[in-house]
Structure formats: C-alpha cells, structure tokens
Coordinates of C-alpha atoms in Angstrom, one line a residue:
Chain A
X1 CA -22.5 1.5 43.4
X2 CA -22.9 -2.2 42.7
X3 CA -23.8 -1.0 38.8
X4 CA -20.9 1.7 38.4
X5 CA -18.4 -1.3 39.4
X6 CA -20.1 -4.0 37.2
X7 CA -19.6 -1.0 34.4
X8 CA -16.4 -0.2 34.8
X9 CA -15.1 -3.7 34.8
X10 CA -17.0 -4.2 31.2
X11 CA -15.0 -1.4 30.1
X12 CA -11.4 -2.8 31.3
X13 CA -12.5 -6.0 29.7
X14 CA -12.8 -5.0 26.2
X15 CA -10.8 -6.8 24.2
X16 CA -7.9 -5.4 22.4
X17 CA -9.0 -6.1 18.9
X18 CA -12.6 -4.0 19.9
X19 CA -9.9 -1.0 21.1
X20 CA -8.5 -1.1 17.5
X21 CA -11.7 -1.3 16.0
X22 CA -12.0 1.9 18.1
X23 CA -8.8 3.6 17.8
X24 CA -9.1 3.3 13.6
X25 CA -11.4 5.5 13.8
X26 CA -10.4 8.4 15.6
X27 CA -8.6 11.3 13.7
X28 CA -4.7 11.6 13.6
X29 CA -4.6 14.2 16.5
X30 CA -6.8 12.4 18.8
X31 CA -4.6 9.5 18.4
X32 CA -1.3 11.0 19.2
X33 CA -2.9 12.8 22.5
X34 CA -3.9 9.6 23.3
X35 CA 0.1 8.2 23.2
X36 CA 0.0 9.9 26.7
X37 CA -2.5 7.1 27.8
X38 CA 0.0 4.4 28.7
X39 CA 2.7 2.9 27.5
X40 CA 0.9 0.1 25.5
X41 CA -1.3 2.7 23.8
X42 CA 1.6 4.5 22.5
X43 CA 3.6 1.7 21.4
X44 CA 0.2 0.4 19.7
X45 CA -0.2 3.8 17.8
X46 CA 3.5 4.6 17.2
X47 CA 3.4 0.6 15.5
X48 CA 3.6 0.6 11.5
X49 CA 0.0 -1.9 11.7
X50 CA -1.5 -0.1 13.2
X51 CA -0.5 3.3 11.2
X52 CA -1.7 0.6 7.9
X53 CA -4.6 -0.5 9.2
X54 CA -5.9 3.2 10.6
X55 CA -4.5 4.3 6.6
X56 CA -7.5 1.7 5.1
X57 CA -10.1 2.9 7.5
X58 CA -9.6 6.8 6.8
X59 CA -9.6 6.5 2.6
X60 CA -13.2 5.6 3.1
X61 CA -13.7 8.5 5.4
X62 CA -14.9 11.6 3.9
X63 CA -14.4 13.3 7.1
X64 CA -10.8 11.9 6.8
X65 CA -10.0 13.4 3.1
X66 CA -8.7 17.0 3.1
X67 CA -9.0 19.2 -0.1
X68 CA -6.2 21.9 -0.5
X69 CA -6.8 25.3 -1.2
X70 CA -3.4 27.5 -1.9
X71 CA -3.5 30.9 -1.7
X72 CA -1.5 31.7 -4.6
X73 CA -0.8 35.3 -3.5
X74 CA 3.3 34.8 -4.2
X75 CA 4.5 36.9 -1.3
X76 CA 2.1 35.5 1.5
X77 CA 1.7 32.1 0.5
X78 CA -0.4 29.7 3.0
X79 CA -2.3 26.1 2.3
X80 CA -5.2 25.6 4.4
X81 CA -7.5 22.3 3.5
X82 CA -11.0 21.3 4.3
X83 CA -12.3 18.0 4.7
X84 CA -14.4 16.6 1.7
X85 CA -17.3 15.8 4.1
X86 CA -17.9 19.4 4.7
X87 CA -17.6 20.3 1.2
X88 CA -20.7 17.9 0.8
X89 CA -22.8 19.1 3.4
X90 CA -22.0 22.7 3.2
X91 CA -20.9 24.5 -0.1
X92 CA -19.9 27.4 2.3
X93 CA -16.9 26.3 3.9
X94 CA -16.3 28.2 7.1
X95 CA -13.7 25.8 9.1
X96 CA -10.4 25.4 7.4
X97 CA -7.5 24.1 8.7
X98 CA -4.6 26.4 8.7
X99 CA -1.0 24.8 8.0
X100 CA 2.6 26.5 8.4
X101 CA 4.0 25.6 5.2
X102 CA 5.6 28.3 3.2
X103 CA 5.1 26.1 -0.3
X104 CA 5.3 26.8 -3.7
X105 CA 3.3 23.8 -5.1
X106 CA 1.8 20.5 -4.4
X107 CA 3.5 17.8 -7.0
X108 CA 2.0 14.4 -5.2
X109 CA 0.2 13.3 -3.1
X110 CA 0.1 9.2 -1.2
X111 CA -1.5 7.8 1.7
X112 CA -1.5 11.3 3.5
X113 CA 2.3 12.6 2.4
X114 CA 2.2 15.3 0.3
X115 CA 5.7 16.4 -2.0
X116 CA 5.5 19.5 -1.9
X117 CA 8.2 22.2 -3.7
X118 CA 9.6 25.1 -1.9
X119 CA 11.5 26.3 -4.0
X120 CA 12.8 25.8 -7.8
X121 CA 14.9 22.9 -6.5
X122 CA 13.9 21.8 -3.1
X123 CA 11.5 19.4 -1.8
X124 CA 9.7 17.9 1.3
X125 CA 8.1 15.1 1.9
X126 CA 5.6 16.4 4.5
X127 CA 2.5 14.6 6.1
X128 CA 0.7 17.8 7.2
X129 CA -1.3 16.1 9.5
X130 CA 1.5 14.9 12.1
X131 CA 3.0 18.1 10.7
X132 CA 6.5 16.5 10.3
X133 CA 8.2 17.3 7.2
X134 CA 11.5 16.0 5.9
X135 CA 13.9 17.8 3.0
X136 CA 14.8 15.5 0.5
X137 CA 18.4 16.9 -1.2
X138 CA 17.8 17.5 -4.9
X139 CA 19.3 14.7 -7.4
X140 CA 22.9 15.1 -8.2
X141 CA 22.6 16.1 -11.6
X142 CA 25.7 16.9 -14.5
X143 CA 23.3 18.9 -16.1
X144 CA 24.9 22.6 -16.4
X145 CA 21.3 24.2 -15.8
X146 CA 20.6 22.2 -12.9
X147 CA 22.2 24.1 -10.9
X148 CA 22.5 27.9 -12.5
X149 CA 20.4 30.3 -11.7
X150 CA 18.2 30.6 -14.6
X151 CA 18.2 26.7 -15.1
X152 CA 14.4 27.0 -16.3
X153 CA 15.1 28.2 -18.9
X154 CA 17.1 25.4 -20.0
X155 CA 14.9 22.3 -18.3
X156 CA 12.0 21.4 -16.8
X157 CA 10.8 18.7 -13.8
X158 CA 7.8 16.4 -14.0
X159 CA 7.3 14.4 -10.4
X160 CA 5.7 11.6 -8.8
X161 CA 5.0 10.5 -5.8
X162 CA 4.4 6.7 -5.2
X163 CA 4.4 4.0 -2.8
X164 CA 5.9 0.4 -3.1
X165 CA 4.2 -2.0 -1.8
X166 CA 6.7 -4.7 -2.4
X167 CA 9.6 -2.9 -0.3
X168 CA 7.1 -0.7 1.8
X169 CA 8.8 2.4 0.7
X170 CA 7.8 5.6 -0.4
X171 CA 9.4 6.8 -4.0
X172 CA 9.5 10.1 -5.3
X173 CA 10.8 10.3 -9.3
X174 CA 11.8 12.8 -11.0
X175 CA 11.8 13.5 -14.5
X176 CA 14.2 16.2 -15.4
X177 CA 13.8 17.4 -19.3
X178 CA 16.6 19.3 -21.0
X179 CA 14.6 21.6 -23.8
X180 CA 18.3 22.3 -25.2
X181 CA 19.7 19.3 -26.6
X182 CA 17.9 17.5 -29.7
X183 CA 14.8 15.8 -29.0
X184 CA 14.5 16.7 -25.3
X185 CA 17.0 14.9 -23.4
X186 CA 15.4 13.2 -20.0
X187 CA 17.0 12.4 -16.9
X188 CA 15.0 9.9 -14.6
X189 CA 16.1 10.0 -10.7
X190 CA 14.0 7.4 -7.9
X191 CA 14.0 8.6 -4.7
X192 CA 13.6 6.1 -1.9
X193 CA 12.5 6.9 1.6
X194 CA 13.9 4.4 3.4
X195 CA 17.9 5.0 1.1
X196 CA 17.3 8.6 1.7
X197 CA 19.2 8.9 -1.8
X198 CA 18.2 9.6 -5.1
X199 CA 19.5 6.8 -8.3
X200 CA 19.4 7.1 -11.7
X201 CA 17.0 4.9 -13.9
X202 CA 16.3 4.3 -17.2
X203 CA 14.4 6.8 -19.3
X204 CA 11.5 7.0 -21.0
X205 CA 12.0 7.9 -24.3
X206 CA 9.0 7.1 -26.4
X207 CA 7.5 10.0 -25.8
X208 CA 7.3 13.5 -24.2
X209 CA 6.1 14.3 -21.1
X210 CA 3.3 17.2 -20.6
X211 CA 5.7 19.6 -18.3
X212 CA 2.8 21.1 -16.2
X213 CA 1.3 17.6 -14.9
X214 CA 2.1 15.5 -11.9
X215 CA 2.3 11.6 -11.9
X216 CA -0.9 10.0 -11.1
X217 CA -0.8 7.1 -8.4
X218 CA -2.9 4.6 -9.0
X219 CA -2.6 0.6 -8.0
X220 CA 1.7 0.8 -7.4
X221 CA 1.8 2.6 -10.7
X222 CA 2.8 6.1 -11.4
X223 CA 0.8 7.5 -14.5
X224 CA 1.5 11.0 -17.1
X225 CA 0.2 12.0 -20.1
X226 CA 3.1 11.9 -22.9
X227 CA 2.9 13.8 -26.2
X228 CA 4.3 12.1 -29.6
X229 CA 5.3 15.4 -30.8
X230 CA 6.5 18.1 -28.0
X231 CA 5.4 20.8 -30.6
X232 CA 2.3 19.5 -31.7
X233 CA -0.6 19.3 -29.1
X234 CA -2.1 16.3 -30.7
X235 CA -1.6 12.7 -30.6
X236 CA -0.9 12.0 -26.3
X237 CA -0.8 8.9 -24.5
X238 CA -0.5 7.4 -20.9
X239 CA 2.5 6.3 -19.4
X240 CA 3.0 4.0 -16.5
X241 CA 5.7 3.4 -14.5
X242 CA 5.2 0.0 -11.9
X243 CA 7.4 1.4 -8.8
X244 CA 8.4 -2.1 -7.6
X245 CA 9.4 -2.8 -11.0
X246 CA 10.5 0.3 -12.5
X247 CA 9.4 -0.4 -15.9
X248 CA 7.5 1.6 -18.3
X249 CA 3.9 0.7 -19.5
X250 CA 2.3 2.2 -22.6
X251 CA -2.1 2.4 -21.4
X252 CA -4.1 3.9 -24.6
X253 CA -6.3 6.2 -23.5
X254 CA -9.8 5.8 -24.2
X255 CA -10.2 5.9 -28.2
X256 CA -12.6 6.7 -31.0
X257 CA -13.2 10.5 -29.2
X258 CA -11.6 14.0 -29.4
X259 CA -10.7 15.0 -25.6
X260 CA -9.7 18.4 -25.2
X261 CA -8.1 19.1 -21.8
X262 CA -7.7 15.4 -21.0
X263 CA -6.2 15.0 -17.1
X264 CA -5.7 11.7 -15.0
X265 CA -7.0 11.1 -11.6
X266 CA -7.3 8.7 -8.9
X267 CA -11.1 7.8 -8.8
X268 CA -11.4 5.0 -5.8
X269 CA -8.1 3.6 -6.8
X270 CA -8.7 3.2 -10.6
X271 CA -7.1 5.0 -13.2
X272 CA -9.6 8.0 -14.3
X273 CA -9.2 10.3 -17.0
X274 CA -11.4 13.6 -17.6
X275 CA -11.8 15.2 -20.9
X276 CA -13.9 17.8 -22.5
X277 CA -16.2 17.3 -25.3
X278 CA -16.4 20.0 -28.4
X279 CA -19.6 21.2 -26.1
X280 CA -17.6 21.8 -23.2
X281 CA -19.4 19.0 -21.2
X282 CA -16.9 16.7 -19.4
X283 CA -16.9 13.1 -19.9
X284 CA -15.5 11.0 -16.7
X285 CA -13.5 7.3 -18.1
X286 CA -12.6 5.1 -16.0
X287 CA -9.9 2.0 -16.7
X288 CA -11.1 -1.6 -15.7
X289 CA -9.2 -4.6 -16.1
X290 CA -11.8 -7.5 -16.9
X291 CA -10.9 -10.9 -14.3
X292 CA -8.2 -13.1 -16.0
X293 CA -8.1 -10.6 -18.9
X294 CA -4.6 -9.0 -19.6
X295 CA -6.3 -5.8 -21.6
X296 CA -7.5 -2.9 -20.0
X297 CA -10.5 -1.2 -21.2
X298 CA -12.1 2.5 -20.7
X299 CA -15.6 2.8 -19.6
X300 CA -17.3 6.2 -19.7
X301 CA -19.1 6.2 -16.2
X302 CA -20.7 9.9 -16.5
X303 CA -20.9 12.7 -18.8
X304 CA -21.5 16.2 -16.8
X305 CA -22.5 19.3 -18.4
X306 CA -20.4 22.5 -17.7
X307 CA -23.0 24.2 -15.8
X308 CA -22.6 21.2 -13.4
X309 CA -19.2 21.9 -12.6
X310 CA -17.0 23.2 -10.3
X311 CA -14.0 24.3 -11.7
X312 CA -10.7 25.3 -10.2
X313 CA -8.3 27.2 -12.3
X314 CA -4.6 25.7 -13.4
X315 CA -2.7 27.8 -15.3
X316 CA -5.0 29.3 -17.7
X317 CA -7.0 26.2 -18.1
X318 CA -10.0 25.2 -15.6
X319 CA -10.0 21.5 -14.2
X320 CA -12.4 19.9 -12.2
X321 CA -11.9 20.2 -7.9
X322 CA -12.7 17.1 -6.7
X323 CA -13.9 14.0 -8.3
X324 CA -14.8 10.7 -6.5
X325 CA -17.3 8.4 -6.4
X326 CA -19.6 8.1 -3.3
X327 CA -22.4 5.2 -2.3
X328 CA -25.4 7.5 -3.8
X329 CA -24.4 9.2 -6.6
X330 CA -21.8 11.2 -8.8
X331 CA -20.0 14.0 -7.0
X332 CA -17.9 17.3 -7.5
X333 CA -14.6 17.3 -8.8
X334 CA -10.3 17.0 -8.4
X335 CA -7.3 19.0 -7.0
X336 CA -5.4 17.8 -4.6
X337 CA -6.7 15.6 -2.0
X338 CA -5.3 13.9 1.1
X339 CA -6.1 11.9 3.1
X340 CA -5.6 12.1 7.5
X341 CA -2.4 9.6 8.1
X342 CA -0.1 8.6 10.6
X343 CA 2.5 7.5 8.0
X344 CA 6.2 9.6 8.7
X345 CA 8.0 10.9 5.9
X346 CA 11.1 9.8 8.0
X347 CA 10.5 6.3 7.6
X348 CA 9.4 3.3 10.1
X349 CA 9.3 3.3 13.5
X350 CA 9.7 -0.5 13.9
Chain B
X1 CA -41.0 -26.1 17.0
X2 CA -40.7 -25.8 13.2
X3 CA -43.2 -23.1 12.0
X4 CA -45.4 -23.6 9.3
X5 CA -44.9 -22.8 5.9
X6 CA -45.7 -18.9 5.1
X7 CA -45.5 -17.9 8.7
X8 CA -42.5 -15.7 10.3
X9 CA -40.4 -17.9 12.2
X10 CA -39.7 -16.6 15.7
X11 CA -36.8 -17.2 18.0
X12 CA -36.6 -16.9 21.6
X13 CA -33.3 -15.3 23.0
X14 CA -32.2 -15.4 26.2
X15 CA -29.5 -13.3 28.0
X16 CA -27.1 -13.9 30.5
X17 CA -29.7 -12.6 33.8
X18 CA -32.4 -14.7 32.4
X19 CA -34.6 -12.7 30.9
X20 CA -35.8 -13.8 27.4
X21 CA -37.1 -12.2 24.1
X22 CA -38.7 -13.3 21.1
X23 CA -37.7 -11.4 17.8
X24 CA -38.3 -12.7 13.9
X25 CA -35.5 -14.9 12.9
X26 CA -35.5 -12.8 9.5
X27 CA -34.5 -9.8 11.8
X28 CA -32.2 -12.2 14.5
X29 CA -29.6 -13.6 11.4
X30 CA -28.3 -10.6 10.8
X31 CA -26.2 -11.7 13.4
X32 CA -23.7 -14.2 12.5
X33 CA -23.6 -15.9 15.5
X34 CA -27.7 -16.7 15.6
X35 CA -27.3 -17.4 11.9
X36 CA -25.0 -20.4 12.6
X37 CA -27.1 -21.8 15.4
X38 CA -30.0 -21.6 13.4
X39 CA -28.2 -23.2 10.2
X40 CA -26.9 -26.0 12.4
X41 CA -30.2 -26.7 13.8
X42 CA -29.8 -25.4 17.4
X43 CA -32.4 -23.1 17.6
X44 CA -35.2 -25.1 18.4
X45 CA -36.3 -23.6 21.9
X46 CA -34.2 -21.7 23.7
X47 CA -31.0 -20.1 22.1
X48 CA -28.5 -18.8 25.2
X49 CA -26.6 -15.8 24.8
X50 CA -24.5 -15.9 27.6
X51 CA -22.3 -13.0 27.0
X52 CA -25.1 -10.0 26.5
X53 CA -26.9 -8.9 29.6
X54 CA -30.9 -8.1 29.4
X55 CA -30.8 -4.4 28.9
X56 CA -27.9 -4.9 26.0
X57 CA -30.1 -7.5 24.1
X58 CA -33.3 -5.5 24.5
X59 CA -31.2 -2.8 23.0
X60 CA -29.5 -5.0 20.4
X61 CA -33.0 -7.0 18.9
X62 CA -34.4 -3.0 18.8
X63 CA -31.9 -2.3 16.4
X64 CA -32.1 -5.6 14.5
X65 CA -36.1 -4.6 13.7
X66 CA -35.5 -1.5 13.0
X67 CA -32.8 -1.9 10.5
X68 CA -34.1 -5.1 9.0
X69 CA -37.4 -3.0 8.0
X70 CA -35.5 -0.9 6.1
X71 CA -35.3 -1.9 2.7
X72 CA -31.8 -2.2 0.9
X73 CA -31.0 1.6 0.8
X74 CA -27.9 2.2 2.5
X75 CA -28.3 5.5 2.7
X76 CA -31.5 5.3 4.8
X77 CA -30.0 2.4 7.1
X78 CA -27.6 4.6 7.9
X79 CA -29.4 7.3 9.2
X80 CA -31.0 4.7 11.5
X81 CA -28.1 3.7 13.0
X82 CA -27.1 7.3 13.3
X83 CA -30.3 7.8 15.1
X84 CA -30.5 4.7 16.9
X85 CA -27.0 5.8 18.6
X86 CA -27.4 9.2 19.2
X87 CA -28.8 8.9 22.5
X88 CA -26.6 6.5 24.0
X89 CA -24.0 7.1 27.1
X90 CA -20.6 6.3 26.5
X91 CA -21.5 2.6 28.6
X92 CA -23.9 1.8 27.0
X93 CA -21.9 2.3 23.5
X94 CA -19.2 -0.3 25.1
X95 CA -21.9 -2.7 26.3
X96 CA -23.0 -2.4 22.6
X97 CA -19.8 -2.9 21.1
X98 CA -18.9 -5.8 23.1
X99 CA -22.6 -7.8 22.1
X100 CA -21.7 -6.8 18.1
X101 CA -18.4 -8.5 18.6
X102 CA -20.1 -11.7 20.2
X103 CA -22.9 -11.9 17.9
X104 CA -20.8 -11.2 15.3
X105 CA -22.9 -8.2 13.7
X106 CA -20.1 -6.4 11.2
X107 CA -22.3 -3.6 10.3
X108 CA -23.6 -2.5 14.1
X109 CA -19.9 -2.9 15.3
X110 CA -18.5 -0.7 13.0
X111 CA -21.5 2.0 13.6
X112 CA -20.8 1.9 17.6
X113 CA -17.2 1.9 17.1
X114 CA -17.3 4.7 15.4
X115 CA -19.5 6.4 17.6
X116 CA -17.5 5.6 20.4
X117 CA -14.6 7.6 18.5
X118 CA -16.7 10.6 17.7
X119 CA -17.0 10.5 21.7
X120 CA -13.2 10.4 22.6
X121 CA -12.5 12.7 19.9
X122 CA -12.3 15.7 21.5
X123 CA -12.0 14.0 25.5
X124 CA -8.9 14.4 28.0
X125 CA -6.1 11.6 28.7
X126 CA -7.3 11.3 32.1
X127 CA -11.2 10.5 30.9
X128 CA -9.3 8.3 28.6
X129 CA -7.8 6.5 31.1
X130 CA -10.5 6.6 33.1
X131 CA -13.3 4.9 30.8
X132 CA -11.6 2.4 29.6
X133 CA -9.8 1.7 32.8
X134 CA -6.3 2.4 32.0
X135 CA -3.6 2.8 34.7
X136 CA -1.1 5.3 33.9
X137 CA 2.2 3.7 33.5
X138 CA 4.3 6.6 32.9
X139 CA 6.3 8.2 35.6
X140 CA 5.9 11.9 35.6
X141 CA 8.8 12.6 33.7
X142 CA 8.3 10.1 30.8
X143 CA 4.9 11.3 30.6
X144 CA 5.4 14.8 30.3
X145 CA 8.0 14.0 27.5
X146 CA 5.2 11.9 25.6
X147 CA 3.4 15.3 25.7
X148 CA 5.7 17.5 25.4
X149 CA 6.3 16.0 21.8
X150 CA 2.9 16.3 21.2
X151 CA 2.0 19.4 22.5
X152 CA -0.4 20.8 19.7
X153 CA -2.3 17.8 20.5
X154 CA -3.6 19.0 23.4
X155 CA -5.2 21.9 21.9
X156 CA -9.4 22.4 21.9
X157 CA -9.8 19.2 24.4
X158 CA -12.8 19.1 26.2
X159 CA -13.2 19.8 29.7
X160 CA -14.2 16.6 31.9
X161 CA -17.6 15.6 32.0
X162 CA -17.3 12.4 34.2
X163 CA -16.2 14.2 37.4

C-alpha cells in the first residue's frame, strides 16, 4: 500500500511542462479523446500553443506524415493515406486510413490542411485528421467563363496553399488564366482564413504559369514553375510569391543542365527541385542560401537511377512518390504528403 | 579527489533514500545537471541528487553506460533506448521522466516521453484520469457534450488494464 500511494502522488506531481512534453507526442485522435479528461486538459489542447507546438513535434514524426493515395476511379472516388513510417518498414501497406471525402484533387497541402477541389469551382479547406472541413466560396470573378458551364475551355486555375507567419493566417491563391485573350490574361485572387474573403492582387506577368502544377510551400513562400513561352516547352523558371508580402520573386533554377520533367518539392523545408537526365536517372537539387549571403544557390544532393524509383503516375508523366530526407540515408519519393495536425480550417480558437 | 592523468574519473551519486553509486563521469555528463556541478567544481565527493529515488538512479546511470558506449551512430543509440524502455511499467516511465527533467538529460526525456505516449495512445479517459491523477471536473452533462463532439474518438480504445 505504502508504495501504490507514494506512486500515485509522483504521478499527480508531474509538472505541467513534462505533460506537454507528453501530450506532443500523442496522435491527433488520442488528444481530442483526451479533451474529456478535465477541463484544463481540454482548454490546453483546444489552445492555439499548444496546436503550434504539437505541429513542430509531428513534422519530424514519420509516424505523423500521411501519404495520399486517390483512387481515381471517377464514379467512386475515395482518398485513403498511410503514414510514411509504414511505407519504410513495410513496402506492403496493409493499414490505410479510410477518409469520407468525395474529392476531385489535392491542390495544397500546409501544416496538416489539405485544399482540396470538389468540383470545377469549389473548394475546401479540410484538415482530414480532425475531419473538419470548411467551403471556401469561389472568387468573384467578371470573367464570362468563370462561371459558364464549359468555362475550361476558356481558362484555367493554378493554386496554392500557404501560411503566413506574420498574420498567422492561412492563404489560399489562385491563379485564374484566360487562354482567350492575347497573351494569357491572369487573374490573381488571396484567400485569407481568418477574412473568409477572397481579394484581388497584382499579377504576375513575366511569365506563364505550368497549368497542371500546384504551388510549392516552402519557408512563407509559395513557389511554380513559369514558362517564357506558353507554346514552347523550353526555357522555365521559378516563381515565388512571399505571402506576408505578396510580392513576386524570380529563383533561377539550377543551371548549366538539361532537366526534362523538372517538379518542385518541399524537402525538410528547403526548396527541392527534381529533374530527369537524358538517361532517365533523376537528379534531386536542393536550394541553400549561404549565412549573410543574399544569393541562393542549387546543390545536387543525389542522383538516383530509374530502376531506383518509385514512380507515381500524373497525367501521362511519372513523378517521384515521396521524397525526404531521413537521419541515415536517401529515401523514396513525392505526392502529396500531410502531416497529423490540430490546426482548424475555421480559424482560432483563442 | 582529483584522479590521475589517463585514468577514468568516477563520480559517486547519491539519491534521495541514501543509497549511492559510482558511475564514469564520461558516462554521468550527459546529464546537464552533473555536467555543471562537475564544471563548477562541486563534485569532489559526494554529489546529492535529492530529487531521484534509488531504484530511479540505478535505472538512470544503466542507461547513461549503455548509451555512452555506443559510438556516435544515431541510429544504433536509438534502438538502445527503444530497448532499454520496452520493459518498463507505465510508473516507472513517470519516475523516469521526472529524473530526465531534473538532471536535465534532453535526449532520455524525449525517449520516455514518447514512450509514455505510445502507452496512452490507445488507453481510456478514466485510466487517463486515473494515472496521472486527474479529477474529473466535468459534470455529467458537460462531459458527455465534450464527447459527444468527439465521438469517433472513442473508437478502437483499449479495454482497462489497471483494474
């Protein structure tokens, strides 16, 4: 007796900062059975630190970073995910989760909220972990094919999903490209989280964006590959745009190479770009800024042969699954990835 | 006290019930707490640990030798730790816990922590409660709201092994 009450009372005395430290590291639906605790418990994982701090903790959890996998049957559509941890230990992946989501395509993905499209025009900000989902209006647009019926013929949408730091507000833009008028006229929206409105923003117009690619978000910037010439596949470069800001940013890509099939990616929160070589062997770049050097530069940190890949299929062109660094080595490849979050597509609780 | 040159240097721990322990001081710095006492020059003789019980610091310096013999591979070290926690019962882990956070050891305080989590994962609200001492302060109602909101939550929990 005299131990179980000594033991006990350890466990009532652990300090709140040591709970934390323990609460960080449980998964999403753990934490949200454990509201139910008490009061203090709920407030402390309803809080927006804590949803912060448990945010840092997860993106260096494997266990914590879902892949998606759409089925991309049209008439029974269904996302399921798996956690990248799995996909390391076990090629054969037996335990998917199963989400209710009847979406058409992922266009962005930031600390665990995922844009999704369910239609041609509608969109949801949806953390599919909490499972809460919220319908964001599409842009007011004067655009005559914005809203007709066979609109895509006339124009095209490039997204991004973002988040800025500086307001602590998520950001969704939208590029929306009229093929019609001469030289492909552009109309930029913002969407804000916290306005729940869409503005209008200055365009970019020194270039062309590639329709069939999302924005890349990396370090409070958006990124997108932009063409010179929209009927020439040729010349391209990157495009930044600082969310806090909202200025544009020209970023060479690595030079001196041919890259066929170049994409961007997120690689431990630096810029990555992936291209193939003439032998089909894919070279990984990454983009480092030197300390107290304004110039970015591109370092080639691996070189994979094709028979070392993975490959999804996009379109008619294969990309790499999943790529990210880990402590030992160089691992498989990039889709979509998210990561387990608390954060509400609705906004701040406090 | 001061050892010759060449020779390990040993330290000589002592825990809150009196019992004491000698362990390299190579192995002992890795916490930050016996680092400090040893850089100030305090840790000629005796250094008190008076908030780590016996069974805790026997525990503890275990771990200390085991993970200071491993050289710097990360990947092995943390299999050790792995291994050195599987075994443990959920009060031991918080006895654990508690001496990483005195004796300031970042790298054993994250491993038990996490740990700990892997334990509540899949447990009830009540062993919740329970474990870490936790009146309820919901009335009925309120409470079933809470889960109520929640509801898929509750889905796959464990059944109560403390009972």
């Amino acid at each position: 007796m005299a131990t179980e009450e000594k033991r006990s009372k350890t466990l009532d005395h652990l300090p709140q900062e040591i709970i934390e430290e323990i609460l960080y590291k449980l998964p999403v639906k753990s934490l949200f059975r454990f509201k139910c605790v008490s009061k203090r418990w709920r407030f402390l994982i309803s809080s927006k630190k804590f949803a912060q701090h448990h945010l840092k903790k997860s993106r260096t959890n494997l266990s914590r970073q879902k892949l998606i996998i759409l089925n991309s049957d049209v008439i029974n559509r269904s996302f399921r995910s798996c956690s990248l941890q799995t996909l390391i230990e076990n090629s054969n992946v037996a335990s998917f989760d199963h989400h209710r989501m009847d979406l058409r395509t992922v266009l962005g993905s930031c600390n665990g909220l995922l844009l999704v499209s369910v239609d041609v025009r509608n969109l949801i900000l949806w953390n599919p972990t909490t499972r809460q989902a919220k319908n964001i209006s599409p842009p007011e647009n004067r655009s005559r094919y914005f809203y007709s019926d066979d609109f895509i013929d006339g124009g095209s949408f490039v997204y991004g999903l973002g988040y800025d730091e500086s307001t602590e507000d998520y950001k969704v833009v939208c590029f929306f490209v009229e093929y019609e008028k001469p030289h492909n006229t552009t109309t930029t929206m913002i969407y804000s989280r916290r306005a729940n409105s869409w503005k209008r923003v200055e365009s970019f117009e020194k270039g062309f964006f590639r329709l069939d690619i999302c924005g890349t978000f990396v370090n409070g910037k958006l990124h997108w590959m932009t063409e010179e010439d929209k009927n020439k596949r040729g010349r391209w470069d990157i495009v930044s745009l600082d969310l806090a800001e909202e200025k544009y940013e020209m970023v060479g890509p690595p030079q001196s190479r041919t890259h066929y099939r170049p994409r961007l990616h997120d690689l431990g929160g630096c810029l990555s770009l992936t291209s193939f070589d003439r032998n089909l062997d894919m070279d990984v770049w990454v983009m480092t800024k030197k300390c107290g050097e304004a110039e970015y530069s591109w370092t080639r940190v691996w070189k994979l042969c094709c028979d070392m890949m993975l490959y999804g299929h996009r379109g008619n062109t294969v990309c790499p699954l999943w790529l990210t660094r880990i402590e030992n080595g160089d691992i498989v490849f990039e889709a979509k990835i998210f990561v387990e979050s608390l954060v509400s597509p609705f906004g701040d609780q406090q | 006290m001061a050892a010759e040159t060449g020779t390990p240097t040993t330290l000589t721990l002592k825990s809150n019930d009196d019992e004491l322990f000698s362990v390299a001081e190579s192995a002992a710095i890795l916490s930050v707490t016996i680092r400090n006492m040893v850089e100030d020059g305090c840790a000629g003789g005796v250094i008190p640990l008076d908030n780590v019980d016996g069974k805790t610091l026997a525990s503890v310096i275990t771990y200390m030798n085991g993970i200071s013999a491993i050289p710097a591979d990360e990947e092995k070290k943390k299999s050790y730790r792995d291994k050195f926690l599987s075994d443990k019962d959920f009060e031991t882990l918080a006895d654990m816990v508690l001496a990483a956070n005195y004796l300031n050891m970042s790298c054993l305080m994250d491993a038990v922590s996490a740990k700990i989590a892997q334990v509540m994962e899949k447990k009830s609200v009540g062993w919740v409660r329970r474990k870490f001492g936790i009146e309820n302060d919901y009335t009925p109602e309120e409470e079933a709201a809470v889960k109520e909101e929640h509801k898929w939550t509750f889905e796959g929990v464990e059944t109560d092994d403390d009972n």
